[in-house]
Short mmCIF file of C-alpha atoms in Angstrom, two decimals:
data_model
loop_
_atom_site.label_atom_id
_atom_site.label_comp_id
_atom_site.label_asym_id
_atom_site.label_seq_id
_atom_site.Cartn_x
_atom_site.Cartn_y
_atom_site.Cartn_z
CA MET A 1 -70.27 22.58 6.56
CA LEU A 2 -69.10 20.35 9.41
CA ILE A 3 -72.22 18.20 9.60
CA PRO A 4 -71.53 16.11 6.47
CA PHE A 5 -68.02 15.35 7.76
CA ALA A 6 -69.39 14.44 11.19
CA ILE A 7 -71.95 12.10 9.63
CA ILE A 8 -69.39 10.38 7.40
CA LEU A 9 -66.95 10.03 10.30
CA ALA A 10 -69.68 8.66 12.57
CA ILE A 11 -70.77 6.07 9.99
CA CYS A 12 -67.18 4.97 9.38
CA MET A 13 -66.43 4.74 13.10
CA LEU A 14 -69.60 2.73 13.75
CA ALA A 15 -68.58 0.38 10.94
CA VAL A 16 -65.04 0.07 12.35
CA GLY A 17 -66.41 -0.73 15.80
CA TYR A 18 -68.92 -3.27 14.56
CA ILE A 19 -66.58 -5.07 12.15
CA ASP A 20 -63.64 -5.14 14.55
CA PHE A 21 -65.77 -6.55 17.37
CA GLN A 22 -67.18 -9.21 15.03
CA ARG A 23 -64.07 -10.23 13.06
CA MET A 24 -61.07 -8.65 14.87
CA VAL A 25 -60.08 -6.83 11.68
CA ILE A 26 -60.45 -3.30 10.32
CA PRO A 27 -60.92 -3.37 6.54
CA ASP A 28 -58.47 -1.34 4.49
CA TRP A 29 -61.29 0.25 2.52
CA LEU A 30 -62.65 1.80 5.71
CA ASN A 31 -59.25 3.24 6.59
CA VAL A 32 -58.92 4.63 3.06
CA ILE A 33 -62.31 6.36 3.37
CA VAL A 34 -61.35 7.82 6.76
CA VAL A 35 -58.07 9.20 5.38
CA ALA A 36 -59.62 10.54 2.17
CA VAL A 37 -62.48 12.30 3.92
CA GLY A 38 -60.09 13.60 6.56
CA ILE A 39 -57.91 15.18 3.86
CA VAL A 40 -60.96 16.74 2.23
CA PHE A 41 -62.00 18.07 5.65
CA LYS A 42 -58.54 19.58 6.23
CA LEU A 43 -58.56 21.13 2.73
CA GLN A 44 -61.24 23.51 4.03
CA TYR A 45 -58.48 25.15 6.05
CA GLY A 46 -56.11 25.37 3.09
CA TYR A 47 -53.65 23.24 1.19
CA PRO A 48 -50.80 23.67 3.74
CA THR A 49 -53.06 22.46 6.56
CA ALA A 50 -54.11 19.40 4.57
CA LEU A 51 -50.50 18.64 3.70
CA ALA A 52 -49.45 19.01 7.34
CA ALA A 53 -52.29 16.70 8.40
CA LEU A 54 -51.22 14.10 5.85
CA LEU A 55 -47.62 14.35 7.06
CA PHE A 56 -48.72 14.01 10.69
CA GLY A 57 -50.84 10.98 9.77
CA THR A 58 -47.85 9.39 8.05
CA VAL A 59 -45.59 9.99 11.05
CA VAL A 60 -48.17 8.49 13.42
CA LEU A 61 -48.64 5.49 11.13
CA LEU A 62 -44.89 4.88 11.07
CA LEU A 63 -44.58 5.29 14.84
CA PHE A 64 -47.42 2.85 15.49
CA TRP A 65 -45.99 0.41 12.96
CA GLY A 66 -42.62 0.68 14.71
CA LEU A 67 -44.24 0.05 18.08
CA ARG A 68 -46.03 -2.97 16.62
CA TYR A 69 -42.78 -4.31 15.17
CA VAL A 70 -40.76 -3.81 18.38
CA HIS A 71 -43.47 -5.58 20.42
CA TRP A 72 -43.49 -8.48 17.96
CA ARG A 73 -39.67 -8.77 18.04
CA PHE A 74 -39.50 -8.81 21.85
CA ARG A 75 -42.59 -10.85 22.65
CA GLY A 76 -43.01 -12.94 19.50
CA VAL A 77 -46.69 -12.02 19.45
CA VAL A 78 -48.50 -9.38 17.43
CA GLY A 79 -50.00 -7.02 19.98
CA LEU A 80 -51.40 -4.37 17.66
CA GLY A 81 -53.14 -5.22 14.41
CA LEU A 82 -52.23 -3.53 11.16
CA GLY A 83 -55.78 -2.19 10.91
CA ASP A 84 -55.31 -0.46 14.26
CA VAL A 85 -52.00 0.99 13.08
CA LYS A 86 -53.66 2.31 9.91
CA LEU A 87 -56.64 3.68 11.84
CA ALA A 88 -54.32 5.56 14.20
CA GLY A 89 -52.61 7.12 11.20
CA ALA A 90 -55.97 7.97 9.65
CA ALA A 91 -57.12 9.51 12.94
CA ALA A 92 -54.04 11.74 12.97
CA VAL A 93 -55.21 13.26 9.68
CA TRP A 94 -58.44 14.38 11.33
CA LEU A 95 -56.96 15.64 14.59
CA ASP A 96 -54.69 18.51 15.48
CA PRO A 97 -51.40 17.30 16.99
CA GLY A 98 -52.28 18.95 20.32
CA ILE A 99 -55.42 16.82 20.77
CA PHE A 100 -53.79 13.57 19.63
CA PRO A 101 -52.57 12.60 23.14
CA VAL A 102 -56.15 12.97 24.39
CA PHE A 103 -57.29 10.67 21.59
CA LEU A 104 -54.69 8.05 22.61
CA PHE A 105 -55.56 8.36 26.29
CA VAL A 106 -59.31 7.95 25.73
CA ALA A 107 -58.84 4.95 23.40
CA SER A 108 -56.36 3.26 25.75
CA ALA A 109 -58.37 3.92 28.90
CA LEU A 110 -61.57 2.56 27.36
CA ALA A 111 -59.76 -0.52 26.01
CA LEU A 112 -58.21 -1.16 29.43
CA LEU A 113 -61.59 -0.80 31.12
CA TYR A 114 -63.10 -3.22 28.61
CA PHE A 115 -60.24 -5.65 29.19
CA CYS A 116 -60.76 -5.53 32.96
CA VAL A 117 -64.47 -6.29 32.61
CA VAL A 118 -63.96 -9.11 30.10
CA ALA A 119 -60.98 -10.56 31.99
CA ARG A 120 -63.11 -11.12 35.09
CA ARG A 121 -65.31 -13.46 33.04
CA SER A 122 -62.46 -15.23 31.25
CA ALA A 123 -60.87 -18.45 32.44
CA ASN A 124 -57.67 -17.92 30.45
CA ILE A 125 -56.65 -14.28 30.67
CA MET A 126 -53.42 -14.84 28.71
CA SER A 127 -55.28 -15.83 25.55
CA LEU A 128 -57.75 -12.96 25.76
CA ARG A 129 -57.81 -10.79 22.62
CA VAL A 130 -59.24 -7.30 22.74
CA PRO A 131 -60.17 -5.43 19.55
CA PHE A 132 -58.61 -1.97 19.80
CA GLY A 133 -60.40 -0.53 16.75
CA PRO A 134 -63.73 0.24 18.46
CA PHE A 135 -61.95 2.22 21.14
CA LEU A 136 -59.83 4.08 18.59
CA ALA A 137 -63.02 4.80 16.65
CA PHE A 138 -64.89 6.19 19.64
CA ALA A 139 -61.89 8.23 20.74
CA LEU A 140 -61.44 9.68 17.25
CA PHE A 141 -65.05 10.77 17.00
CA ALA A 142 -65.05 12.22 20.52
CA ALA A 143 -61.68 13.98 20.20
CA TRP A 144 -62.54 15.40 16.77
CA ASN A 145 -65.84 16.79 18.02
CA PHE A 146 -64.18 18.23 21.10
CA ASN A 147 -61.47 19.80 18.94
CA ILE A 148 -63.99 21.32 16.52
CA PHE A 149 -66.33 22.70 19.16
CA TYR A 150 -63.46 23.96 21.31
CA ASP A 151 -62.03 25.83 18.31
CA GLN A 152 -65.44 27.31 17.54
CA ALA A 153 -65.98 28.35 21.17
CA THR A 154 -62.58 30.01 21.49
CA GLY A 155 -62.70 31.66 18.08
#
């Protein structure tokens, strides 16, 4: 029963990566699909689990929005797009809270690596914009698969 969810998540994450690299935006409709399918996935484990996942997603969304707002207030520049904030909240619906730090680490490390590679080729490093969505997307798919297969392996 996991394969349909994996396929839908993979398609959505590929779309997020492609669109964000092309246009530096993550469409709301993609985030809505990710959240909706994530809730349906969590419903397999019962209503309380789905409700807890939705609550965790909301908390993460609010924390990321707060981080975005604080950065904007101090720097005067938007450092994290609203699509990224929404995708992080949507990712939290799919993931258990214990694996969420791994998700953040993988996304951040890959984005930093990408930045380092692109910055070497850029004349003006201060104006360099990096889409975070593709890295969030990859990290979500990888962390979710790890979480699922780890749970299956450990019973």
